[in-house]
GROMACS .gro file of C-alpha atoms in nm:
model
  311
    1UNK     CA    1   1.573   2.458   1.164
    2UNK     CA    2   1.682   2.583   0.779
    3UNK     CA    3   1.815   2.241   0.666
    4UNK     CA    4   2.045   2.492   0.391
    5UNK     CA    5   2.204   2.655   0.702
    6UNK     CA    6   2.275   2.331   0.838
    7UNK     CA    7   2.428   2.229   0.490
    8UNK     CA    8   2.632   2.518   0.500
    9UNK     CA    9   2.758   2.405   0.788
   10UNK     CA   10   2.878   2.078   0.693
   11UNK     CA   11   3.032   2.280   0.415
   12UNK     CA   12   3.259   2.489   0.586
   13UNK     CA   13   3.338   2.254   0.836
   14UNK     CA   14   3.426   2.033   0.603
   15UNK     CA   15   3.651   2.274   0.387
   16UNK     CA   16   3.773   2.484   0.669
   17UNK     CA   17   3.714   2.807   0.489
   18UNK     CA   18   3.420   3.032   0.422
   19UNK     CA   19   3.542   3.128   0.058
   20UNK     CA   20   3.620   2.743   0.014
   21UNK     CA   21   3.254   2.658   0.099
   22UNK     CA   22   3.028   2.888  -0.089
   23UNK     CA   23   3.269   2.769  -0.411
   24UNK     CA   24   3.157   2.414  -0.358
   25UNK     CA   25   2.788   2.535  -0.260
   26UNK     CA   26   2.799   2.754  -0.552
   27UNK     CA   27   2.647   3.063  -0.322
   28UNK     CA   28   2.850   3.405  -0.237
   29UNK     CA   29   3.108   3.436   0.079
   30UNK     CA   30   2.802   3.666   0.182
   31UNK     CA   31   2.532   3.426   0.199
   32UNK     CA   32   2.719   3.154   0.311
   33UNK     CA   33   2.806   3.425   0.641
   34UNK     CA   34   2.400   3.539   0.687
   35UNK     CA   35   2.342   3.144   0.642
   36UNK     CA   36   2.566   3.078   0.951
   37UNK     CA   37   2.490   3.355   1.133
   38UNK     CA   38   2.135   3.282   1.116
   39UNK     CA   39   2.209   2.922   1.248
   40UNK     CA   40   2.406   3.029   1.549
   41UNK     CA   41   2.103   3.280   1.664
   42UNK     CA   42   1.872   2.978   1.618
   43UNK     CA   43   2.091   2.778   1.823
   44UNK     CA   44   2.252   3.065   2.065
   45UNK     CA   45   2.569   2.918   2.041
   46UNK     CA   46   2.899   3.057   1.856
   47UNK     CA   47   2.989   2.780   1.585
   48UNK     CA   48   3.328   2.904   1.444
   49UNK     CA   49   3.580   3.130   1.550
   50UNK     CA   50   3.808   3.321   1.259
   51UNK     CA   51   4.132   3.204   1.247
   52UNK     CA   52   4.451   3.260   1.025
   53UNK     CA   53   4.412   2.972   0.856
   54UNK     CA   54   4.057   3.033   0.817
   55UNK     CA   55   3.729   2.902   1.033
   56UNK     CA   56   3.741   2.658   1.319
   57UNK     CA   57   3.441   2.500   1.497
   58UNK     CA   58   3.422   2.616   1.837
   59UNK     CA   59   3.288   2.361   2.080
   60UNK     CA   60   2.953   2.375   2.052
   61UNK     CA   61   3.028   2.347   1.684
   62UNK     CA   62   3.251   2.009   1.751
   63UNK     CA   63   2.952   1.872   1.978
   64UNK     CA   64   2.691   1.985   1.656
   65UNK     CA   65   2.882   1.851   1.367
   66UNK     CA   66   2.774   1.495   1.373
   67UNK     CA   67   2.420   1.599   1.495
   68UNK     CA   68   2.411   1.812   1.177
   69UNK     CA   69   2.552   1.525   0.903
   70UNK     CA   70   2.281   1.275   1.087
   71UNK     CA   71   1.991   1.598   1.028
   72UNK     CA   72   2.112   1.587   0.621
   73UNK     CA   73   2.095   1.193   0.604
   74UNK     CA   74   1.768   1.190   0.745
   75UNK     CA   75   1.674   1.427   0.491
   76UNK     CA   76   1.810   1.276   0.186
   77UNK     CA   77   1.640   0.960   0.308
   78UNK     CA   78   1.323   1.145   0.341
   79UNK     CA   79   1.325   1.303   0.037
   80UNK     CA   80   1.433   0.921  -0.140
   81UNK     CA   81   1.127   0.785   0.009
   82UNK     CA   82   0.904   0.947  -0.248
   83UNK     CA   83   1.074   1.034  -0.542
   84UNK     CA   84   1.005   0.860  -0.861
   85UNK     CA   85   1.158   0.617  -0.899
   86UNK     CA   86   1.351   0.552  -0.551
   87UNK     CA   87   1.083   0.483  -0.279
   88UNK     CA   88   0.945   0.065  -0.240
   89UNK     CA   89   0.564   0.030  -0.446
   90UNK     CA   90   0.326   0.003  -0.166
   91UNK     CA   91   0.036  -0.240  -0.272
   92UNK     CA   92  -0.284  -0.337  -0.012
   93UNK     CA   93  -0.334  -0.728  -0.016
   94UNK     CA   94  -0.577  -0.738   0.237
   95UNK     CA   95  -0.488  -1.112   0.347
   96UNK     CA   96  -0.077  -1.244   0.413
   97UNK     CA   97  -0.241  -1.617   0.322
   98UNK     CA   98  -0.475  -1.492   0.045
   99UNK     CA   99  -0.482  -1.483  -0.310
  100UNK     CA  100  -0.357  -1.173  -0.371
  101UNK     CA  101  -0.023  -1.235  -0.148
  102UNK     CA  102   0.081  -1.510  -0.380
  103UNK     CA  103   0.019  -1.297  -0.686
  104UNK     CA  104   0.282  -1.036  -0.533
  105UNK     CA  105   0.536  -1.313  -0.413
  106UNK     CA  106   0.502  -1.438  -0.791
  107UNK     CA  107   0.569  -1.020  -0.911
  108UNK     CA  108   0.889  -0.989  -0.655
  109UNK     CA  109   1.045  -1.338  -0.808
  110UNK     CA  110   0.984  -1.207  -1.184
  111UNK     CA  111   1.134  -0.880  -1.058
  112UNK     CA  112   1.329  -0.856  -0.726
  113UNK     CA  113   1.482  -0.575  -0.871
  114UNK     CA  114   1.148  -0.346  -0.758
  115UNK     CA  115   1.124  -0.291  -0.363
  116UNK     CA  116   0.773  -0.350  -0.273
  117UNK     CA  117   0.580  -0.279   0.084
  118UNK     CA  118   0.339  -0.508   0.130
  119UNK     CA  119   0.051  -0.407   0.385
  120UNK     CA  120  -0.339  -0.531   0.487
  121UNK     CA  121  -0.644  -0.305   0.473
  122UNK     CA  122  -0.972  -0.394   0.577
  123UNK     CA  123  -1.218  -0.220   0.404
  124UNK     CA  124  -1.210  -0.134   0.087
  125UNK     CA  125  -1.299   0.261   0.147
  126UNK     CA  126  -0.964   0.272   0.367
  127UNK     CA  127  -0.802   0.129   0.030
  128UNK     CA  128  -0.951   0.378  -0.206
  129UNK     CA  129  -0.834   0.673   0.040
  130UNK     CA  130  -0.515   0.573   0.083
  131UNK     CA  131  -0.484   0.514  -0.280
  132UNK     CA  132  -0.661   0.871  -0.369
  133UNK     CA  133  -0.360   1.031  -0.086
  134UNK     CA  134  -0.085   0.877  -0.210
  135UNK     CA  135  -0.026   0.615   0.097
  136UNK     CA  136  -0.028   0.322  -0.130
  137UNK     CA  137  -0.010   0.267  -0.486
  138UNK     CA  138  -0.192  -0.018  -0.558
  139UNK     CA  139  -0.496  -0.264  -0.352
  140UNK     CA  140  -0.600  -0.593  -0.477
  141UNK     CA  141  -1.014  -0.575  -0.377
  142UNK     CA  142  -1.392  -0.689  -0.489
  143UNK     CA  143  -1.367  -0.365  -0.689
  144UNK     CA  144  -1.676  -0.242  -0.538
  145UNK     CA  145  -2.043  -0.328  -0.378
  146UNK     CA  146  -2.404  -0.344  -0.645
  147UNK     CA  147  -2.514   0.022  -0.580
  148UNK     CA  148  -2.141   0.194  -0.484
  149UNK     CA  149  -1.907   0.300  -0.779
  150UNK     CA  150  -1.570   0.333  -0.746
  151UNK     CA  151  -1.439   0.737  -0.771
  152UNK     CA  152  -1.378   0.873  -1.130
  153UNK     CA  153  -1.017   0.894  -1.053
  154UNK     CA  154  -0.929   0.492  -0.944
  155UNK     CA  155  -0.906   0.258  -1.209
  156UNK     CA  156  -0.902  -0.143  -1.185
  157UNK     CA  157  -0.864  -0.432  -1.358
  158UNK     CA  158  -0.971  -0.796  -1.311
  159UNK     CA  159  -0.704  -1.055  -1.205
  160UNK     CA  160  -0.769  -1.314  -1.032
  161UNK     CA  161  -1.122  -1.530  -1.019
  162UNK     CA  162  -0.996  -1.731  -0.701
  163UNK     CA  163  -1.228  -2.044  -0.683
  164UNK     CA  164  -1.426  -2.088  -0.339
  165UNK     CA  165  -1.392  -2.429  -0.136
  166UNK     CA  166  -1.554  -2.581   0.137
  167UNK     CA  167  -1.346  -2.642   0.412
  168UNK     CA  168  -1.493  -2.876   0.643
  169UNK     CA  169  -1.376  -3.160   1.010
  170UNK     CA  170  -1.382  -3.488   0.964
  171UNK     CA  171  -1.682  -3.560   1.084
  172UNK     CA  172  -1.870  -3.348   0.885
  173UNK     CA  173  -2.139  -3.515   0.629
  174UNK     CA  174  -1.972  -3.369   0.341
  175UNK     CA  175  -1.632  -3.421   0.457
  176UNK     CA  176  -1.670  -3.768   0.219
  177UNK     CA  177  -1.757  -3.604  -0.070
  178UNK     CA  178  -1.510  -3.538  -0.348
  179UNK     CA  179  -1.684  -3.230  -0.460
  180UNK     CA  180  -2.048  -3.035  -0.388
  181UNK     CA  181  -2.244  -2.834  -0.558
  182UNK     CA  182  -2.393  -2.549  -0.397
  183UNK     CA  183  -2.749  -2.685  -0.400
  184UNK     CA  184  -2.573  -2.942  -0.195
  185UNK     CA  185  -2.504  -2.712   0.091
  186UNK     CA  186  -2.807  -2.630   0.094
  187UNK     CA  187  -2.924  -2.677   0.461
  188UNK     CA  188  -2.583  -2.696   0.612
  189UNK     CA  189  -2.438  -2.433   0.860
  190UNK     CA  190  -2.136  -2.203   0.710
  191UNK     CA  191  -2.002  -2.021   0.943
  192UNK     CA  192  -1.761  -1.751   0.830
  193UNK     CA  193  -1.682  -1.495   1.183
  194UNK     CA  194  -1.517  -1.168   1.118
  195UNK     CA  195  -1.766  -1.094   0.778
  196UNK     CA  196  -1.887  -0.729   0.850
  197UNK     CA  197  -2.169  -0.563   0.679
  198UNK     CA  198  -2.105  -0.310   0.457
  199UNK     CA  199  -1.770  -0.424   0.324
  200UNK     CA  200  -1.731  -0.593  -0.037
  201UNK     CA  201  -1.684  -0.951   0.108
  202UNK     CA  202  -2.029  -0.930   0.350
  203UNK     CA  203  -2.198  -0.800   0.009
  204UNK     CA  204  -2.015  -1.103  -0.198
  205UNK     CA  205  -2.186  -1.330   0.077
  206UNK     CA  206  -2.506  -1.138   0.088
  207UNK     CA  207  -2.543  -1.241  -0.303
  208UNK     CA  208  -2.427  -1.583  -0.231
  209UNK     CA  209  -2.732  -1.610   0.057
  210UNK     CA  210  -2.989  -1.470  -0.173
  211UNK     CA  211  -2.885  -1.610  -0.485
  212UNK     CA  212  -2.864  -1.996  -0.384
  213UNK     CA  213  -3.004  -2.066  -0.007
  214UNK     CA  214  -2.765  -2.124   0.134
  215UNK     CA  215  -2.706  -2.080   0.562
  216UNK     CA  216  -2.483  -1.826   0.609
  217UNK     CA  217  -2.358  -1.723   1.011
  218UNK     CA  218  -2.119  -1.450   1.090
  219UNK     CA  219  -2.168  -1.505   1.465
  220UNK     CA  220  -1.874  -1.464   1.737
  221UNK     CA  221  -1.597  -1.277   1.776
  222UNK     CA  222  -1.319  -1.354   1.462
  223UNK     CA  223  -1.001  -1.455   1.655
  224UNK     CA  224  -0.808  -1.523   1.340
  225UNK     CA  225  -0.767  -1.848   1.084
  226UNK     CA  226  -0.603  -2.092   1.320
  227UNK     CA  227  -0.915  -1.966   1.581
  228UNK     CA  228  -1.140  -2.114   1.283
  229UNK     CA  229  -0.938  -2.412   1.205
  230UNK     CA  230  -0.965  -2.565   1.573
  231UNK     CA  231  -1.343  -2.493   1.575
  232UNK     CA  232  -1.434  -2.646   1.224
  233UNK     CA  233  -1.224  -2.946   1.285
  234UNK     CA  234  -1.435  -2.975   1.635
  235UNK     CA  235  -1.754  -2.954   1.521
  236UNK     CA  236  -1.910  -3.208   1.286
  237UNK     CA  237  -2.171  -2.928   1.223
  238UNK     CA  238  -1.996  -2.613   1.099
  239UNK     CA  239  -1.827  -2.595   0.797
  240UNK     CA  240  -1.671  -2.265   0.615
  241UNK     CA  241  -1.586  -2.139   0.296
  242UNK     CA  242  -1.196  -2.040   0.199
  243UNK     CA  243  -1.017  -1.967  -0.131
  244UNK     CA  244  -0.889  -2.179  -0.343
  245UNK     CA  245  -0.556  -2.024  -0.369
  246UNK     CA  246  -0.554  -1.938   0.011
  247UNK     CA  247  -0.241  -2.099   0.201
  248UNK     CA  248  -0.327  -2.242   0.535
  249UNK     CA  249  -0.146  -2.505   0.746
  250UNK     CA  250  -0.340  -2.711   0.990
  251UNK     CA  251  -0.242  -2.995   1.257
  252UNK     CA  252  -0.229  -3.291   1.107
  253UNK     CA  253  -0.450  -3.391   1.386
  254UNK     CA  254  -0.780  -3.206   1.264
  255UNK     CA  255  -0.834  -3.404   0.986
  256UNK     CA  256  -0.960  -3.087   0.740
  257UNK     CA  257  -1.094  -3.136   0.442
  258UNK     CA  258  -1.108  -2.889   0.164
  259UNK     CA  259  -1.345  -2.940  -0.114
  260UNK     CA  260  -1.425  -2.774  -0.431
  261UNK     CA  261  -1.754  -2.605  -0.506
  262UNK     CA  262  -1.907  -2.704  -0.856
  263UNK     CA  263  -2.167  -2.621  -1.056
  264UNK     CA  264  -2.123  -2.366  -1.082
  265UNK     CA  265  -1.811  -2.267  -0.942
  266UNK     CA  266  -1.795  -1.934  -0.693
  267UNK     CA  267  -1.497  -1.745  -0.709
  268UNK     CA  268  -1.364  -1.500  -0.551
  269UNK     CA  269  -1.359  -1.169  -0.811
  270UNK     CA  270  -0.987  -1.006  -0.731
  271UNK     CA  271  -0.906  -0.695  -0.899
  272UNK     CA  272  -0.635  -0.432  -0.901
  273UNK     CA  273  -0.710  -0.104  -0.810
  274UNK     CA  274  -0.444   0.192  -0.879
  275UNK     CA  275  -0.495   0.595  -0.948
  276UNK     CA  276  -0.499   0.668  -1.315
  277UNK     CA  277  -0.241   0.969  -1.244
  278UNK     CA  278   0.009   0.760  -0.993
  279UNK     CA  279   0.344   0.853  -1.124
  280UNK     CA  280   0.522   0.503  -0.990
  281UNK     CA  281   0.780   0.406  -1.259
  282UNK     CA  282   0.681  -0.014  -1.130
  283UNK     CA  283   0.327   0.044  -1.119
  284UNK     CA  284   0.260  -0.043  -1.514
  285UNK     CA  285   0.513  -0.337  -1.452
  286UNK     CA  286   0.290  -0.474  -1.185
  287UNK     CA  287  -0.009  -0.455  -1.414
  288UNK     CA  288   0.178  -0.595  -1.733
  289UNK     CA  289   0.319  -0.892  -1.485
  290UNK     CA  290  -0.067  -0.899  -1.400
  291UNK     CA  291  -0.198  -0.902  -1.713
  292UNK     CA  292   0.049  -1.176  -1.891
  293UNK     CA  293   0.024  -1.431  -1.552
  294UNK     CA  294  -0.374  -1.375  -1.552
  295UNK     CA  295  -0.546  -1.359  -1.895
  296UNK     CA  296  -0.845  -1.413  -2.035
  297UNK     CA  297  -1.013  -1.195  -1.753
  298UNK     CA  298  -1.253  -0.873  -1.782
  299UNK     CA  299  -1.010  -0.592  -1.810
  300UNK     CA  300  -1.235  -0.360  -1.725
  301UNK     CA  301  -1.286  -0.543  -1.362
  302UNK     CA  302  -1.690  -0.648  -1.247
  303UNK     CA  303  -1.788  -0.686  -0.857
  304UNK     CA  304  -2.063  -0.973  -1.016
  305UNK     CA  305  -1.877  -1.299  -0.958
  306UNK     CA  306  -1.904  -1.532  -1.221
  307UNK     CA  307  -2.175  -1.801  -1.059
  308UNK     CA  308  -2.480  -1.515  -1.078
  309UNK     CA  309  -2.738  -1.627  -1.316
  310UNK     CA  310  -2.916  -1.392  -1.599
  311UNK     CA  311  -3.206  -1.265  -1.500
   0.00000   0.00000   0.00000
């Protein structure tokens, strides 16, 4: 259906004359006829009758009217949803508890004035793609796996080193200890379900594997973090590793215990990945927001986290 046609409807409904409408719609009496005639074939129904006084809906036209303002408000709001400018920024976090999630609910209280759409992706080749098409503007991620560059056209930028813990039960042996290093966990089962190989975070852990020892088991189903919670509190012999700026709430019952890695320190490497040609008018404000809450970071963003050794 011609969305004009249906404008021109409105139009002359509205001003009750055909003269009166193509005046407001700046168009000719003539087009403003071929535009209604048009809709009436596409609808086979008669839409106004002449009268003295001008034009006056016929019933079909009565029973169309409010059909046809609904049609134009869905299609301003369609149009509002990506123009410059009007429609929310739309930025990947990956995790509602994670890092990442309390770096955006720290941009929306410097700047409530932006709308923002927060949404999860898993992997980060879903991110760059829906980055690269438009469907989001921004993804917080690993920036990329040793061997796999990120596109020409994606830029990114370091924010965040997010410090890993150990979260263990209370009747762990380390659950005692006030820190560990990670030659301490040497030896000690780490289980962390729902890693999957291939992705940034099963490389991250890869590294961490080959780099230090340590044990390492992706085993069973992942049935989500309060899944994990009840089985590390459980079981004296698992323990798993969790962000330092990840927000979790346990029982009070379990008895967790979260306690920082040390030297050296693991950390999570965040960055911000965005198009370099993404027109968003909040998209630089994010990055300045970023950049001024976060220094002292690479700019240019690394995958390597911090705790790998020269060679």
């Amino acid at each position: 259906m011609d969305l004009e046609a249906v404008r021109t409807f409105v139009a002359v409904a509205d001003a009750g004359q055909f003269q009166k409408a193509a005046t407001d719609l700046s168009i000719t009496q003539q087009a403003v006829s071929k535009r209604i005639a048009a809709l009436e074939r596409d609808l086979g129904v008669r839409l106004f009758t002449r009268a003295p006084r001008g034009a006056e809906l016929t019933i079909d036209g009565r029973a169309f009217l409010p059909h046809a303002r609904e049609l134009l408000r869905v299609a301003e709001r369609a149009v509002a949803s990506v123009r410059a400018g009007r429609r929310p920024l739309r930025v990947d976090v990956i995790s509602s508890r994670g890092a990442a999630s309390g770096l955006m609910r720290d941009f929306h209280g410097a700047h409530p004035e932006i709308d923002l759409d927060v949404l999860m992706l898993f992997e980060i080749e879903t991110a760059v793609t829906a980055i690269r098409s438009g469907t989001i503007d921004a993804s917080f991620r690993a920036v990329a796996m040793p061997g796999r560059r990120l596109p020409e056209d994606i830029e990114s930028a370091r924010v965040v080193d997010e410090p890993l813990e150990l979260l263990t039960g209370p009747g762990h042996a380390l659950a005692a200890a006030r820190s560990v290093t990670l030659a301490d966990l040497v030896g000690h089962r780490i289980w962390m379900p729902g890693i999957v190989p291939g992705t940034e975070w099963g490389a991250y852990y890869d590294d961490l594997v080959a780099e230090f020892g340590l044990t390492i088991e992706a085993t069973g189903p992942n049935f989500g973090s309060d899944a994990l919670l009840d089985t590390i509190a459980d079981t004296p012999a698992l323990a798993t590793f969790m962000g330092g700026h990840t927000r979790l709430v346990w029982p009070a019952g379990h008895g967790l215990r979260r306690i920082p890695v040390i030297d050296p320190v693991p950390v999570y490497p965040h960055s911000l990945l965005w198009h370099r040609d993404n027109p968003h008018p909040a998209l630089p404000t994010l990055r300045e927001h970023l950049t001024a809450t976060t220094p002292g970071l690479d700019a240019a963003g690394t995958w390597r986290p911090s705790w790998v050794r020269p060679r």
